Coordinates of C-alpha atoms in Angstrom, one line a residue:
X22 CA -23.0 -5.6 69.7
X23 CA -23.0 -4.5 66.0
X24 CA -21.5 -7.0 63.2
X25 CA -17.9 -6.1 62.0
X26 CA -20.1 -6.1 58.6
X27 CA -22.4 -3.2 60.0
X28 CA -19.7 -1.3 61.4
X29 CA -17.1 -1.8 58.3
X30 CA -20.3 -0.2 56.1
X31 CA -20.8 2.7 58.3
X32 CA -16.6 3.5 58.9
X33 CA -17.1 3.3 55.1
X34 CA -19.7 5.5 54.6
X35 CA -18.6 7.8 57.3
X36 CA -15.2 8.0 55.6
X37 CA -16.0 8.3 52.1
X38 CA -18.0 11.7 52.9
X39 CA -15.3 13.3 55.0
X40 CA -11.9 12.5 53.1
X41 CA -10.7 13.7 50.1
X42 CA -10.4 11.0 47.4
X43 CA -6.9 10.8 48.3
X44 CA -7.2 10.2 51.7
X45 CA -10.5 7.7 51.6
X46 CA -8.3 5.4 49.4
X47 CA -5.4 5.5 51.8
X48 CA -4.5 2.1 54.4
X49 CA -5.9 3.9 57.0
X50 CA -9.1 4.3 55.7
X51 CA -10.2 0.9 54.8
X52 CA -10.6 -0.5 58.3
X53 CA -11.6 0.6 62.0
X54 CA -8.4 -1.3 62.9
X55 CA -5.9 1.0 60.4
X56 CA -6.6 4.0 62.7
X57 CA -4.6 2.1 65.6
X58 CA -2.0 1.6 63.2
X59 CA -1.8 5.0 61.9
X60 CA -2.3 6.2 65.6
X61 CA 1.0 4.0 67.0
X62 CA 3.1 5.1 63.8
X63 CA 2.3 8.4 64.3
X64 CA 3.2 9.0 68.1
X65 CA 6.6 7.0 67.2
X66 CA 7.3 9.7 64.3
X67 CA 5.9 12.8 66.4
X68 CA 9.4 11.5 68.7
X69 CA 7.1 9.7 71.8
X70 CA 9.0 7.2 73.5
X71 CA 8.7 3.5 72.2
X72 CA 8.6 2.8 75.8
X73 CA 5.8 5.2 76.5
X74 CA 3.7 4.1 73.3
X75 CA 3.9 0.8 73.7
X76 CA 2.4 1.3 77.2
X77 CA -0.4 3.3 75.9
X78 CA -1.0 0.9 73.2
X79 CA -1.2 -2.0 75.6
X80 CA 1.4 -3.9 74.1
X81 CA 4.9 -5.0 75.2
X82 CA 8.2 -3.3 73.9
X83 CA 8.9 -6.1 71.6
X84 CA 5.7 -6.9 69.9
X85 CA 5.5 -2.4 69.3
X86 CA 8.8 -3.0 67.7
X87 CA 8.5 -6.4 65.6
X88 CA 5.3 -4.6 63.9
X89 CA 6.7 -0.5 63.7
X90 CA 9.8 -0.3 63.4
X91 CA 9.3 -0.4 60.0
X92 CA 6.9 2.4 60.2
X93 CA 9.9 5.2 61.1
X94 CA 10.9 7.3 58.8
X95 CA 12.4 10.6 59.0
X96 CA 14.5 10.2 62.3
X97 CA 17.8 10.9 61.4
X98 CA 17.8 14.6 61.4
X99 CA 15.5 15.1 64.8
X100 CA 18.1 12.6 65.9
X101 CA 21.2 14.0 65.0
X102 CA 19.8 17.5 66.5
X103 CA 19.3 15.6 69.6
X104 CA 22.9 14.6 69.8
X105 CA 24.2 17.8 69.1
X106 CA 22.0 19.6 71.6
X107 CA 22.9 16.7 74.1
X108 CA 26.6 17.5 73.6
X109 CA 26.7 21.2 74.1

């Protein structure tokens, strides 16, 4: 077992020589934890079902929702395609 101290100094370290400025001062480069974030808000963006992600994620429907639902943006046009391809 390594200390959260130890392993928040080498996600640092590890992070600060492979991002660009930019991206090392992002949210999900300050913590080992962000990336699950980033992860989850990412498959609900690429389109993957809550349903699906939420199972991968080891969490139930509601508690994926509560916290992400906030984190989608950009739907309305991949959903209004969707309903247009769904109705002919």
């Amino acid at each position: 077992m390594l200390a959260t101290s130890t392993i928040q100094r080498i996600w640092d370290k590890a992070h600060r020589a492979a991002l660009s400025p930019e991206e090392y001062g992002s949210p999900p480069a300050k913590r080992v934890y962000d990336l699950r974030h980033a992860r989850l808000s990412t498959w609900l963006n690429a389109g993957i079902s809550p349903k699906q992600v939420a199972e991968w994620a080891g969490n139930s429907m509601e508690v994926l929702l509560r916290t992400y639902a906030r984190c989608l943006v950009g739907q309305d046009e991949v959903s209004m395609r969707r309903i247009s391809e769904a109705l002919g």
